[in-house]
Each structure stands twice: as structure tokens, then as C-alpha cells.
């Protein structure tokens, strides 16, 4: 069983890359499984992770390199026994250190397992903000990688890409650097897929670190039941845009240069809608999927952003959603919530 780890900070394009890679390998006849780690206990991506013929596991409510090692071992064991994949692709949360995950998995002593080169993705369009907001964290992720992928070259300028490449070469002289757009299958994306087939490098183990604490990210996730089946896609689209725009403007007031993730999804009667953005300078991206009729519409939201106090993240996320729905006369029923902050997750130095 081959294990591929795709790392990168929040919003670097890991899920898009994972889905494209999973589909490519599946189409080649390989038996593929995917493990995705969300920072909050609520899986916001939902339908976007569905690939026909691919087994998917979501591990939520923490970081698999810190607090969820047991969950990872259980997921890998169950996949090996029940599904028997040729390849397992792991997408850790954006506040994880990929090499630390690899080292934890190696300690699990799972038979017939080998690792592909560790991949770390960088958003070429906002790398200057990442280095400014969380310099030590980003440099550690870069140093972890065997392959460094400068992603989103379709929206980054040539000057931005050149600047990022020069810094990556300085921070990690041994890594292979590839420039591509996972969304557009452009640049060196095909080469990335081909390179993954190789073997990962063996390195000396390093001291465990609390990646969430070093990321300066506070997060909050919440899920509500929508108490109506009459919310049409057009209206849902308008409300989703309004909610994300409002959250964005409030976060900018507190940290004009924040990076991270604001993600929201809606389960509507015959549609799954997802909207996300990754920094104070980006525009929201919207995806709409047709689906079978949903008996219980829901809205899920996650905010994980740098250098904003956790209580502010909670207040802004919850109040904005409730106020937007109250204006339309639609009732929400809270299902669950989860809050993470760098001050309360401190289990990284505890080994299983």
C-alpha cells in the first residue's frame, strides 16, 4: 500500500489536487482511498470529495499530526482490512507538518506500506502574505517537502511565481519544484502526478512540534439545520455570497492581511452549494453540484484564519449566519459546533 501525503497551508489547493490525482489513478485501474483531515469537527466539503470508485474517510476535530494519531491509525487499519487499496492519499489540515504525519504513520508498523515523496503546495498568488503572517510555520512546511508545488499559476503573476520559486530554492535546496495549476491541469501538473510514483526520501526524525500553536490560526466550525424545504438555489446562492462577504469584511477590520479559510456549504433540496475563500485579497469561489432530493437541508461553515482572536472568529461566524437567515424569516436549528485555537491544543508531544 502506497501512501501519498499532500500538505500545504490552508487554501493552497490541496483538495483540488487530491481529487484530480485520485481520479487519475482510479482511471488507471488503481484501487484508491482518500483520508481528509478537517481542522473542525464538521466536514464542510461533503459532496466535493465524492469520486466514483474511491473510498473516502474524513478525520475531523483536530490535526492528525497532533491530536488525532489514534484516529489516523484506525482509519488506515480499517482501509487496509476492509478495502485493500493500492494507494492511500492523505490530505492533512493546512495547519499540519507533513513530515511529522509521515513519521507517526511509520511508527504504526502497518505491513506492506511505502511512502511517495512528500508534496507541499504553495499558493503562488498569496505567498507573500503567508510568509508575513506565519513565517516560521510556512518555512517548516517547506523544509518538510520532497516536492514543492507552486500552485494557482493561472491566477498568480509571472513575477509572483519567480519570487516564490527563488525563496523555495533558498529554504529547501533538495526539493523538486514544480509550477502548475491543479484546477486547470496546466503547467507541470502532469509531471507532478508522474513524480508521485517515486519513493519518498528517508530523513532523520525531528523533534515533534505543535503545528497548530505555531500556525497562529484560530478556527470555529458550526452546523445548522435549515427549517424549510423551500429555499431555492438562486436565493441560497445570494445568501451564501452575502454571508461570506460580510464575514470577510469583518475579518479584514481585525486583520487586513489574514490568510486561512472561510468555507461554507449548503445542502439544499436538489443542490449542494459550496463557497470558499482563502485570504483577505481573494474573491470567493463557488461550486454547485446537483444531487438527489435532500430531506433535511443544512448549512455548514468553517473559519480558520491567522492572527484574529478566537472569540472574535466565533462571534463573527455565528452572528453573521443567524442574522442573514433571520432577515429572510428562515429558522435555523443548531446541530453542532467546534472551536479550535492555538491556546487549547497542546497534545503534540504525547506519543501513542
GROMACS .gro file of N, CA and C in nm, residues 79-137:
model
  177
   79UNK      N    1  -0.905   0.072   0.641
   79UNK     CA    2  -0.894   0.074   0.495
   79UNK      C    3  -0.816  -0.047   0.444
   80UNK      N    4  -0.706  -0.080   0.510
   80UNK     CA    5  -0.625  -0.193   0.468
   80UNK      C    6  -0.702  -0.324   0.478
   81UNK      N    7  -0.780  -0.341   0.585
   81UNK     CA    8  -0.851  -0.466   0.608
   81UNK      C    9  -0.979  -0.478   0.525
   82UNK      N   10  -1.055  -0.366   0.517
   82UNK     CA   11  -1.187  -0.373   0.456
   82UNK      C   12  -1.187  -0.339   0.306
   83UNK      N   13  -1.090  -0.260   0.263
   83UNK     CA   14  -1.092  -0.210   0.126
   83UNK      C   15  -0.972  -0.254   0.044
   84UNK      N   16  -0.856  -0.267   0.110
   84UNK     CA   17  -0.735  -0.311   0.042
   84UNK      C   18  -0.690  -0.222  -0.071
   85UNK      N   19  -0.670  -0.092  -0.047
   85UNK     CA   20  -0.631  -0.001  -0.157
   85UNK      C   21  -0.487  -0.021  -0.201
   86UNK      N   22  -0.462   0.011  -0.329
   86UNK     CA   23  -0.323   0.017  -0.378
   86UNK      C   24  -0.255   0.142  -0.326
   87UNK      N   25  -0.332   0.252  -0.320
   87UNK     CA   26  -0.277   0.382  -0.280
   87UNK      C   27  -0.373   0.452  -0.187
   88UNK      N   28  -0.320   0.512  -0.081
   88UNK     CA   29  -0.397   0.597   0.010
   88UNK      C   30  -0.341   0.739  -0.003
   89UNK      N   31  -0.428   0.833  -0.036
   89UNK     CA   32  -0.388   0.974  -0.046
   89UNK      C   33  -0.437   1.046   0.079
   90UNK      N   34  -0.346   1.110   0.150
   90UNK     CA   35  -0.380   1.178   0.275
   90UNK      C   36  -0.369   1.328   0.255
   91UNK      N   37  -0.479   1.398   0.284
   91UNK     CA   38  -0.477   1.544   0.286
   91UNK      C   39  -0.489   1.591   0.430
   92UNK      N   40  -0.378   1.628   0.494
   92UNK     CA   41  -0.387   1.680   0.630
   92UNK      C   42  -0.445   1.820   0.631
   93UNK      N   43  -0.488   1.863   0.748
   93UNK     CA   44  -0.531   2.001   0.761
   93UNK      C   45  -0.417   2.095   0.723
   94UNK      N   46  -0.450   2.216   0.684
   94UNK     CA   47  -0.349   2.312   0.642
   94UNK      C   48  -0.259   2.360   0.753
   95UNK      N   49  -0.289   2.322   0.878
   95UNK     CA   50  -0.203   2.363   0.990
   95UNK      C   51  -0.126   2.242   1.044
   96UNK      N   52  -0.091   2.150   0.954
   96UNK     CA   53  -0.013   2.031   0.991
   96UNK      C   54   0.125   2.036   0.927
   97UNK      N   55   0.219   1.965   0.987
   97UNK     CA   56   0.351   1.946   0.929
   97UNK      C   57   0.356   1.807   0.865
   98UNK      N   58   0.366   1.799   0.732
   98UNK     CA   59   0.356   1.669   0.663
   98UNK      C   60   0.456   1.564   0.707
   99UNK      N   61   0.580   1.606   0.734
   99UNK     CA   62   0.681   1.505   0.773
   99UNK      C   63   0.649   1.445   0.909
  100UNK      N   64   0.590   1.524   0.996
  100UNK     CA   65   0.551   1.472   1.127
  100UNK      C   66   0.442   1.365   1.112
  101UNK      N   67   0.352   1.385   1.016
  101UNK     CA   68   0.248   1.286   0.989
  101UNK      C   69   0.312   1.157   0.937
  102UNK      N   70   0.405   1.171   0.843
  102UNK     CA   71   0.474   1.054   0.789
  102UNK      C   72   0.543   0.976   0.901
  103UNK      N   73   0.611   1.046   0.990
  103UNK     CA   74   0.683   0.979   1.097
  103UNK      C   75   0.588   0.906   1.192
  104UNK      N   76   0.472   0.965   1.219
  104UNK     CA   77   0.374   0.899   1.305
  104UNK      C   78   0.320   0.772   1.239
  105UNK      N   79   0.296   0.780   1.109
  105UNK     CA   80   0.243   0.662   1.037
  105UNK      C   81   0.349   0.551   1.034
  106UNK      N   82   0.475   0.588   1.018
  106UNK     CA   83   0.582   0.487   1.018
  106UNK      C   84   0.586   0.409   1.148
  107UNK      N   85   0.554   0.476   1.259
  107UNK     CA   86   0.554   0.411   1.390
  107UNK      C   87   0.439   0.312   1.407
  108UNK      N   88   0.340   0.319   1.319
  108UNK     CA   89   0.224   0.231   1.330
  108UNK      C   90   0.253   0.088   1.285
  109UNK      N   91   0.364   0.068   1.216
  109UNK     CA   92   0.407  -0.065   1.175
  109UNK      C   93   0.302  -0.138   1.091
  110UNK      N   94   0.239  -0.065   1.000
  110UNK     CA   95   0.143  -0.128   0.908
  110UNK      C   96   0.221  -0.201   0.800
  111UNK      N   97   0.184  -0.327   0.776
  111UNK     CA   98   0.261  -0.410   0.683
  111UNK      C   99   0.243  -0.365   0.538
  112UNK      N  100   0.348  -0.392   0.459
  112UNK     CA  101   0.345  -0.367   0.314
  112UNK      C  102   0.307  -0.223   0.281
  113UNK      N  103   0.368  -0.128   0.350
  113UNK     CA  104   0.337   0.014   0.326
  113UNK      C  105   0.464   0.088   0.285
  114UNK      N  106   0.453   0.172   0.183
  114UNK     CA  107   0.565   0.257   0.142
  114UNK      C  108   0.513   0.397   0.113
  115UNK      N  109   0.603   0.494   0.117
  115UNK     CA  110   0.564   0.634   0.102
  115UNK      C  111   0.613   0.691  -0.030
  116UNK      N  112   0.526   0.769  -0.093
  116UNK     CA  113   0.567   0.852  -0.205
  116UNK      C  114   0.638   0.976  -0.151
  117UNK      N  115   0.704   1.054  -0.237
  117UNK     CA  116   0.763   1.180  -0.191
  117UNK      C  117   0.657   1.271  -0.127
  118UNK      N  118   0.694   1.337  -0.018
  118UNK     CA  119   0.602   1.432   0.047
  118UNK      C  120   0.584   1.553  -0.043
  119UNK      N  121   0.459   1.588  -0.067
  119UNK     CA  122   0.426   1.704  -0.150
  119UNK      C  123   0.380   1.818  -0.059
  120UNK      N  124   0.430   1.936  -0.082
  120UNK     CA  125   0.378   2.054  -0.012
  120UNK      C  126   0.340   2.160  -0.116
  121UNK      N  127   0.216   2.203  -0.111
  121UNK     CA  128   0.165   2.301  -0.207
  121UNK      C  129   0.177   2.443  -0.153
  122UNK      N  130   0.206   2.534  -0.243
  122UNK     CA  131   0.215   2.676  -0.210
  122UNK      C  132   0.126   2.753  -0.306
  123UNK      N  133   0.044   2.840  -0.252
  123UNK     CA  134  -0.040   2.927  -0.335
  123UNK      C  135   0.048   3.039  -0.390
  124UNK      N  136   0.080   3.031  -0.518
  124UNK     CA  137   0.169   3.129  -0.577
  124UNK      C  138   0.116   3.271  -0.577
  125UNK      N  139  -0.015   3.287  -0.560
  125UNK     CA  140  -0.075   3.420  -0.567
  125UNK      C  141  -0.075   3.494  -0.434
  126UNK      N  142  -0.045   3.424  -0.323
  126UNK     CA  143  -0.053   3.491  -0.192
  126UNK      C  144   0.060   3.451  -0.099
  127UNK      N  145   0.170   3.402  -0.156
  127UNK     CA  146   0.279   3.351  -0.073
  127UNK      C  147   0.340   3.462   0.012
  128UNK      N  148   0.343   3.584  -0.039
  128UNK     CA  149   0.399   3.694   0.040
  128UNK      C  150   0.320   3.716   0.168
  129UNK      N  151   0.188   3.696   0.163
  129UNK     CA  152   0.105   3.709   0.283
  129UNK      C  153   0.134   3.595   0.382
  130UNK      N  154   0.153   3.475   0.330
  130UNK     CA  155   0.180   3.361   0.418
  130UNK      C  156   0.310   3.384   0.496
  131UNK      N  157   0.415   3.425   0.426
  131UNK     CA  158   0.544   3.448   0.492
  131UNK      C  159   0.533   3.562   0.594
  132UNK      N  160   0.452   3.662   0.563
  132UNK     CA  161   0.434   3.774   0.654
  132UNK      C  162   0.356   3.733   0.778
  133UNK      N  163   0.250   3.653   0.761
  133UNK     CA  164   0.162   3.618   0.871
  133UNK      C  165   0.219   3.508   0.960
  134UNK      N  166   0.274   3.402   0.901
  134UNK     CA  167   0.322   3.287   0.980
  134UNK      C  168   0.456   3.237   0.924
  135UNK      N  169   0.561   3.315   0.935
  135UNK     CA  170   0.688   3.282   0.868
  135UNK      C  171   0.750   3.150   0.914
  136UNK      N  172   0.758   3.126   1.043
  136UNK     CA  173   0.822   3.004   1.093
  136UNK      C  174   0.745   2.880   1.049
  137UNK      N  175   0.614   2.888   1.057
  137UNK     CA  176   0.529   2.774   1.020
  137UNK      C  177   0.547   2.739   0.873
   0.00000   0.00000   0.00000
